[in-house]
Tab-separated table of C-alpha atoms in Angstrom:
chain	number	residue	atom	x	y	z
A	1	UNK	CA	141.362	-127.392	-4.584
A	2	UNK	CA	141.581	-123.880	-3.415
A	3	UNK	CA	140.199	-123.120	-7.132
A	4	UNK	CA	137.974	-125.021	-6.609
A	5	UNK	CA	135.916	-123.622	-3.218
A	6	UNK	CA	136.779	-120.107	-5.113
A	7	UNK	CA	134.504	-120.941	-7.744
A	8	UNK	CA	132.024	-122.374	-5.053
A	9	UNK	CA	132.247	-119.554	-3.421
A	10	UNK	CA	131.992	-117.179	-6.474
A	11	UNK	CA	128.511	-119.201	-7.396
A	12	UNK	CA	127.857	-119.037	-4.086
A	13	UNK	CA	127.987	-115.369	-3.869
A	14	UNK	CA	126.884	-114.294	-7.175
A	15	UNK	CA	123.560	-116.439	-6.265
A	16	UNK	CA	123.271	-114.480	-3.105
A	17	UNK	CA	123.685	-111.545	-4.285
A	18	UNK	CA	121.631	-112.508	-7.860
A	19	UNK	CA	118.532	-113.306	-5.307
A	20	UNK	CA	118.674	-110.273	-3.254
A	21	UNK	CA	117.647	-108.235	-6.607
A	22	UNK	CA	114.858	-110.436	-7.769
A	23	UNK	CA	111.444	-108.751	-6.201
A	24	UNK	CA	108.932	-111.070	-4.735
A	25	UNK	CA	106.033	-111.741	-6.778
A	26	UNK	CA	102.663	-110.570	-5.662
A	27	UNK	CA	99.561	-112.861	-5.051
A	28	UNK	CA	96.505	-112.474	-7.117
A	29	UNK	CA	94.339	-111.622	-4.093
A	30	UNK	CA	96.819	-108.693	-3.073
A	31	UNK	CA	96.981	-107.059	-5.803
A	32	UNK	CA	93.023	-107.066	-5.952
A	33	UNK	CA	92.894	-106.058	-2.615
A	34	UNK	CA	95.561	-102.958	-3.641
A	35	UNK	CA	93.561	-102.372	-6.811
A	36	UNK	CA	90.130	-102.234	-5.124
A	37	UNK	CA	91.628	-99.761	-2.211
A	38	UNK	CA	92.806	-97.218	-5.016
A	39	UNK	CA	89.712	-97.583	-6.533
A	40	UNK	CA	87.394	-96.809	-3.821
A	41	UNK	CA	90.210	-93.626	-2.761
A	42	UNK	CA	89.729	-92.628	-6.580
A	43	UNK	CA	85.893	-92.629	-5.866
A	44	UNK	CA	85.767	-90.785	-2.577
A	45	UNK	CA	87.843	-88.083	-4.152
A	46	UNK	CA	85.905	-87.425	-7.160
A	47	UNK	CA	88.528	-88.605	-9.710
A	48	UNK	CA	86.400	-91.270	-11.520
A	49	UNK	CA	83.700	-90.780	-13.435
A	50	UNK	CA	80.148	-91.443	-13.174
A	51	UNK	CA	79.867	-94.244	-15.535
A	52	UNK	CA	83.372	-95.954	-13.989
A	53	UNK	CA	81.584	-95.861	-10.600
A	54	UNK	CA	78.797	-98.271	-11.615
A	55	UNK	CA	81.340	-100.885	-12.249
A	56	UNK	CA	82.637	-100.955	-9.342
A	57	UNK	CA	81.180	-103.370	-7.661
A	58	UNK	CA	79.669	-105.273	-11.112
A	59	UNK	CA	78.231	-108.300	-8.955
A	60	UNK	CA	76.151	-106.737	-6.990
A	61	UNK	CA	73.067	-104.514	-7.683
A	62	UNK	CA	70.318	-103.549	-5.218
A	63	UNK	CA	68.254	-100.937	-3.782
A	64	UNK	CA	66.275	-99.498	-0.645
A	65	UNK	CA	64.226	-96.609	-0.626
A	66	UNK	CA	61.256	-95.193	1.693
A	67	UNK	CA	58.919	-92.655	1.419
A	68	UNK	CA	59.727	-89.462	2.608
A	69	UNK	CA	57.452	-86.790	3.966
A	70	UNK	CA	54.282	-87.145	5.780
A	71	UNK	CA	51.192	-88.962	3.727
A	72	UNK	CA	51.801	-88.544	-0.443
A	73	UNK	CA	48.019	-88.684	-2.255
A	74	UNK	CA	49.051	-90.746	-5.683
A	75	UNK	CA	46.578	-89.892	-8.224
A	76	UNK	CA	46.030	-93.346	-10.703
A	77	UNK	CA	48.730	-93.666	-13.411
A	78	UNK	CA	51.450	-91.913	-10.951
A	79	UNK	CA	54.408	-92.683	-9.815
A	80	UNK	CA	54.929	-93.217	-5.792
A	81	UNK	CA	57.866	-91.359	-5.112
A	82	UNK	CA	60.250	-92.769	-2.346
A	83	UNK	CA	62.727	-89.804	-1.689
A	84	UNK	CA	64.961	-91.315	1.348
A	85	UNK	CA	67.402	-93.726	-0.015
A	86	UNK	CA	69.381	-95.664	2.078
A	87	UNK	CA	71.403	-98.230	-0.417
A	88	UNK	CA	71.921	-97.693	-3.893
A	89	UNK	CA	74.236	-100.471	-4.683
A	90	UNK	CA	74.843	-100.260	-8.744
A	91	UNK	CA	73.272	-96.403	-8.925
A	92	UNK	CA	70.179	-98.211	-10.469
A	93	UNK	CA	67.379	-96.234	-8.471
A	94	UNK	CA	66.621	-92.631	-9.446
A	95	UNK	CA	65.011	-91.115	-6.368
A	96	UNK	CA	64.138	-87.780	-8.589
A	97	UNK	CA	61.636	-89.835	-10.598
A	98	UNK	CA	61.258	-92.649	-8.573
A	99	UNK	CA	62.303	-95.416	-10.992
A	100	UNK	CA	64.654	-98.318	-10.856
A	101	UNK	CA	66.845	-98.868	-13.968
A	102	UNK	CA	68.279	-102.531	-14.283
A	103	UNK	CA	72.412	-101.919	-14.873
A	104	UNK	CA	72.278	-105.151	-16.101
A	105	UNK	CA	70.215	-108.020	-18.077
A	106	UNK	CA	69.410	-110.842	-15.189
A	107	UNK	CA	66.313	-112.055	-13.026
A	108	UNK	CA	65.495	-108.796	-10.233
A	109	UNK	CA	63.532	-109.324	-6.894
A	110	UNK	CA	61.077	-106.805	-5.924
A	111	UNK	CA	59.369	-106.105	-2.583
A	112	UNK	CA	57.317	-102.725	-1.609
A	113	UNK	CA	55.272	-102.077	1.461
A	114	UNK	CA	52.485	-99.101	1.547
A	115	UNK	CA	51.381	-98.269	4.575
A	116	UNK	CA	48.247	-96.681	4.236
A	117	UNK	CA	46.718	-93.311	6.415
A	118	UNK	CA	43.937	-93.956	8.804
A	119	UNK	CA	40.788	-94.490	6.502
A	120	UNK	CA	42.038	-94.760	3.268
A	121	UNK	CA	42.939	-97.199	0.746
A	122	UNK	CA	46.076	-97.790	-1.445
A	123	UNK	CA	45.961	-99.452	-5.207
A	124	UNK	CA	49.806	-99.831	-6.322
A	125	UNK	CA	51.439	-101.939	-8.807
A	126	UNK	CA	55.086	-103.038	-9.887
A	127	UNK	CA	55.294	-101.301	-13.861
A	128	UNK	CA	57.913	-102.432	-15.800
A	129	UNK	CA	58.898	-100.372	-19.148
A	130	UNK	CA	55.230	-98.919	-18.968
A	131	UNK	CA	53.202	-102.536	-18.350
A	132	UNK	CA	52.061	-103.466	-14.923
A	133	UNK	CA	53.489	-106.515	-13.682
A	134	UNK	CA	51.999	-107.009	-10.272
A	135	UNK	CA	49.555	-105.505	-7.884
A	136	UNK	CA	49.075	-104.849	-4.210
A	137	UNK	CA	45.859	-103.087	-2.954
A	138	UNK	CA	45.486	-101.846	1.004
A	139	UNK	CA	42.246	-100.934	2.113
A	140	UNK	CA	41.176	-99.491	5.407
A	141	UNK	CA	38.621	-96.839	4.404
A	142	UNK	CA	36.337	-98.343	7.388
A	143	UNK	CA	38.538	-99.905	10.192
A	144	UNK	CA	40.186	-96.606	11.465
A	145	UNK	CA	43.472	-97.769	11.727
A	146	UNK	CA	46.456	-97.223	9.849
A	147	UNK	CA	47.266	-100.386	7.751
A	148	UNK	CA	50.160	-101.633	5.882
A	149	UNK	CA	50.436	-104.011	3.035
A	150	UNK	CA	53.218	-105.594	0.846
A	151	UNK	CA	53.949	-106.957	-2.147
A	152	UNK	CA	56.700	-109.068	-3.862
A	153	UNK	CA	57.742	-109.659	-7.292
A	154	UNK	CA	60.122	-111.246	-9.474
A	155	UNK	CA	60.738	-110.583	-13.073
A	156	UNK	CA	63.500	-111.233	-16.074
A	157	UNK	CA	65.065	-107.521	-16.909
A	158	UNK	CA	67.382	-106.629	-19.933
A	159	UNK	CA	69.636	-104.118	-19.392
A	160	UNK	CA	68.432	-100.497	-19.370
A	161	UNK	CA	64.535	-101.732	-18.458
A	162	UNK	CA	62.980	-99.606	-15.997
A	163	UNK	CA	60.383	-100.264	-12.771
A	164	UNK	CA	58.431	-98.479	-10.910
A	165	UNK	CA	55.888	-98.472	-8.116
A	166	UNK	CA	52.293	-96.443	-9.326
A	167	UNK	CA	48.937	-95.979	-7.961
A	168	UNK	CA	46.541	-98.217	-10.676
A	169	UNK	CA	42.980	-96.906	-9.149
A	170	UNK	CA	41.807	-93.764	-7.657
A	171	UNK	CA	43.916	-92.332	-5.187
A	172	UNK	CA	46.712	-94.112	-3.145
A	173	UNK	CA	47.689	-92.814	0.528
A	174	UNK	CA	51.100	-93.541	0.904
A	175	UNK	CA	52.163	-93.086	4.512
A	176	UNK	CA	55.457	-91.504	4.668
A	177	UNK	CA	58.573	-93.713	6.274
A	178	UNK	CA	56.502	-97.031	6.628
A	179	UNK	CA	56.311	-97.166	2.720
A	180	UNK	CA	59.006	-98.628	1.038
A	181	UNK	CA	60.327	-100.498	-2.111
A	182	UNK	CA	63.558	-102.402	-2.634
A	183	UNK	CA	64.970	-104.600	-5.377
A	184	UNK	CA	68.004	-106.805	-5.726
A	185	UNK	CA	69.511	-108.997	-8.617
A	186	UNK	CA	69.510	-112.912	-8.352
C-alpha cells in the first residue's frame, strides 16, 4: 500500500509539475489584436513601407477631401483640385493631382458638392479613366447668392482605375471649403 500512494503521489506530482511548464494557448482574437498593435507601432514609426501600409486595413477604402483656398476658376477639361484631406482610408486619393485611384476591383460610391461664388455657374462631372460618368451643373449667374449643388454616383472599378471631378463647360467657380468630393467602397 505505501507503494502504492508513492506512485500516486509520483503521478500526482510529475502531473503538477508537467502542467506548470505547458504555456497557455492564445486565442485567435488576441493574437490579432497583438498583431494589429505592432502593426500600427511599425507604421507610426516609419518602419513599413509604403506599399505594406495600404494593406493595412484591406476592408476598408474611402476618402474625404475639400477644396482648399478661396474660389478656384476650372477652365473645361480640368481637374477640380480638392487640397484639404481629411480621411484617406486605403491611400487611394492623390490630393497633388486631385484623383482617386481604386486599391481595389469592387462597386465605389461617389458624392461631390460645388458650391458656387456669388454669380457664377459650375459644370462638373465624375471622369472615370478619361470618360465622364456623371454630371452636376450649379448655376447662379443671376440670383446673387452663393449656391451649392451635389452630385452622387456609383460605378463598378477594377483595380488601379482612376476618378476624378472636372469642369465639362466653360468655366467652373469652385468655392473653396464648401466644395467637396468623397468616395467609399461597397
Amino acid at each position: 500500500m505505501t507503494s502504492l500512494v508513492l506512485i500516486v503521489g509520483l503521478i500526482s506530482l510529475f502531473g503538477i509539475i508537467n502542467t506548470d511548464k505547458v504555456s497557455p494557448r492564445p486565442s485567435f482574437k488576441s493574437f490579432r489584436d497583438d498583431y494589429d498593435s505592432v502593426a500600427k507601432t511599425c507604421v507610426a514609426v516609419g518602419y513599413v513601407k509604403d506599399n505594406c501600409k495600404k494593406n493595412l486595413d484591406r476592408k476598408n477604402t474611402a476618402f474625404n477631401a475639400k477644396a482648399k483656398g478661396s474660389a478656384q476658376a476650372v477652365s473645361a477639361g480640368d481637374i477640380v483640385m480638392f487640397g484639404d484631406v481629411d480621411l484617406n482610408i486605403g491611400g487611394g486619393f492623390n490630393v497633388v493631382n486631385g484623383t482617386f485611384t481604386a486599391p481595389k476591383s469592387g462597386v465605389y460610391v461617389f458624392d461631390w458638392t460645388i458650391m458656387t461664388y456669388t454669380n457664377k455657374a459650375a459644370y462638373t462631372s465624375l471622369v472615370l479613366n478619361g470618360l465622364r460618368t456623371a454630371y452636376n451643373h450649379c448655376h447662379n449667374i443671376s440670383h446673387g447668392i452663393q449656391m451649392s449643388c451635389s452630385k452622387m454616383a456609383v460605378v463598378r472599378m477594377e483595380a488601379g482605375d482612376q476618378v476624378w471631378i472636372d469642369s465639362f463647360a466653360g468655366t467652373s467657380s469652385v468655392y473653396q471649403k464648401f466644395s467637396s468630393f468623397s468616395g467609399y467602397i461597397l
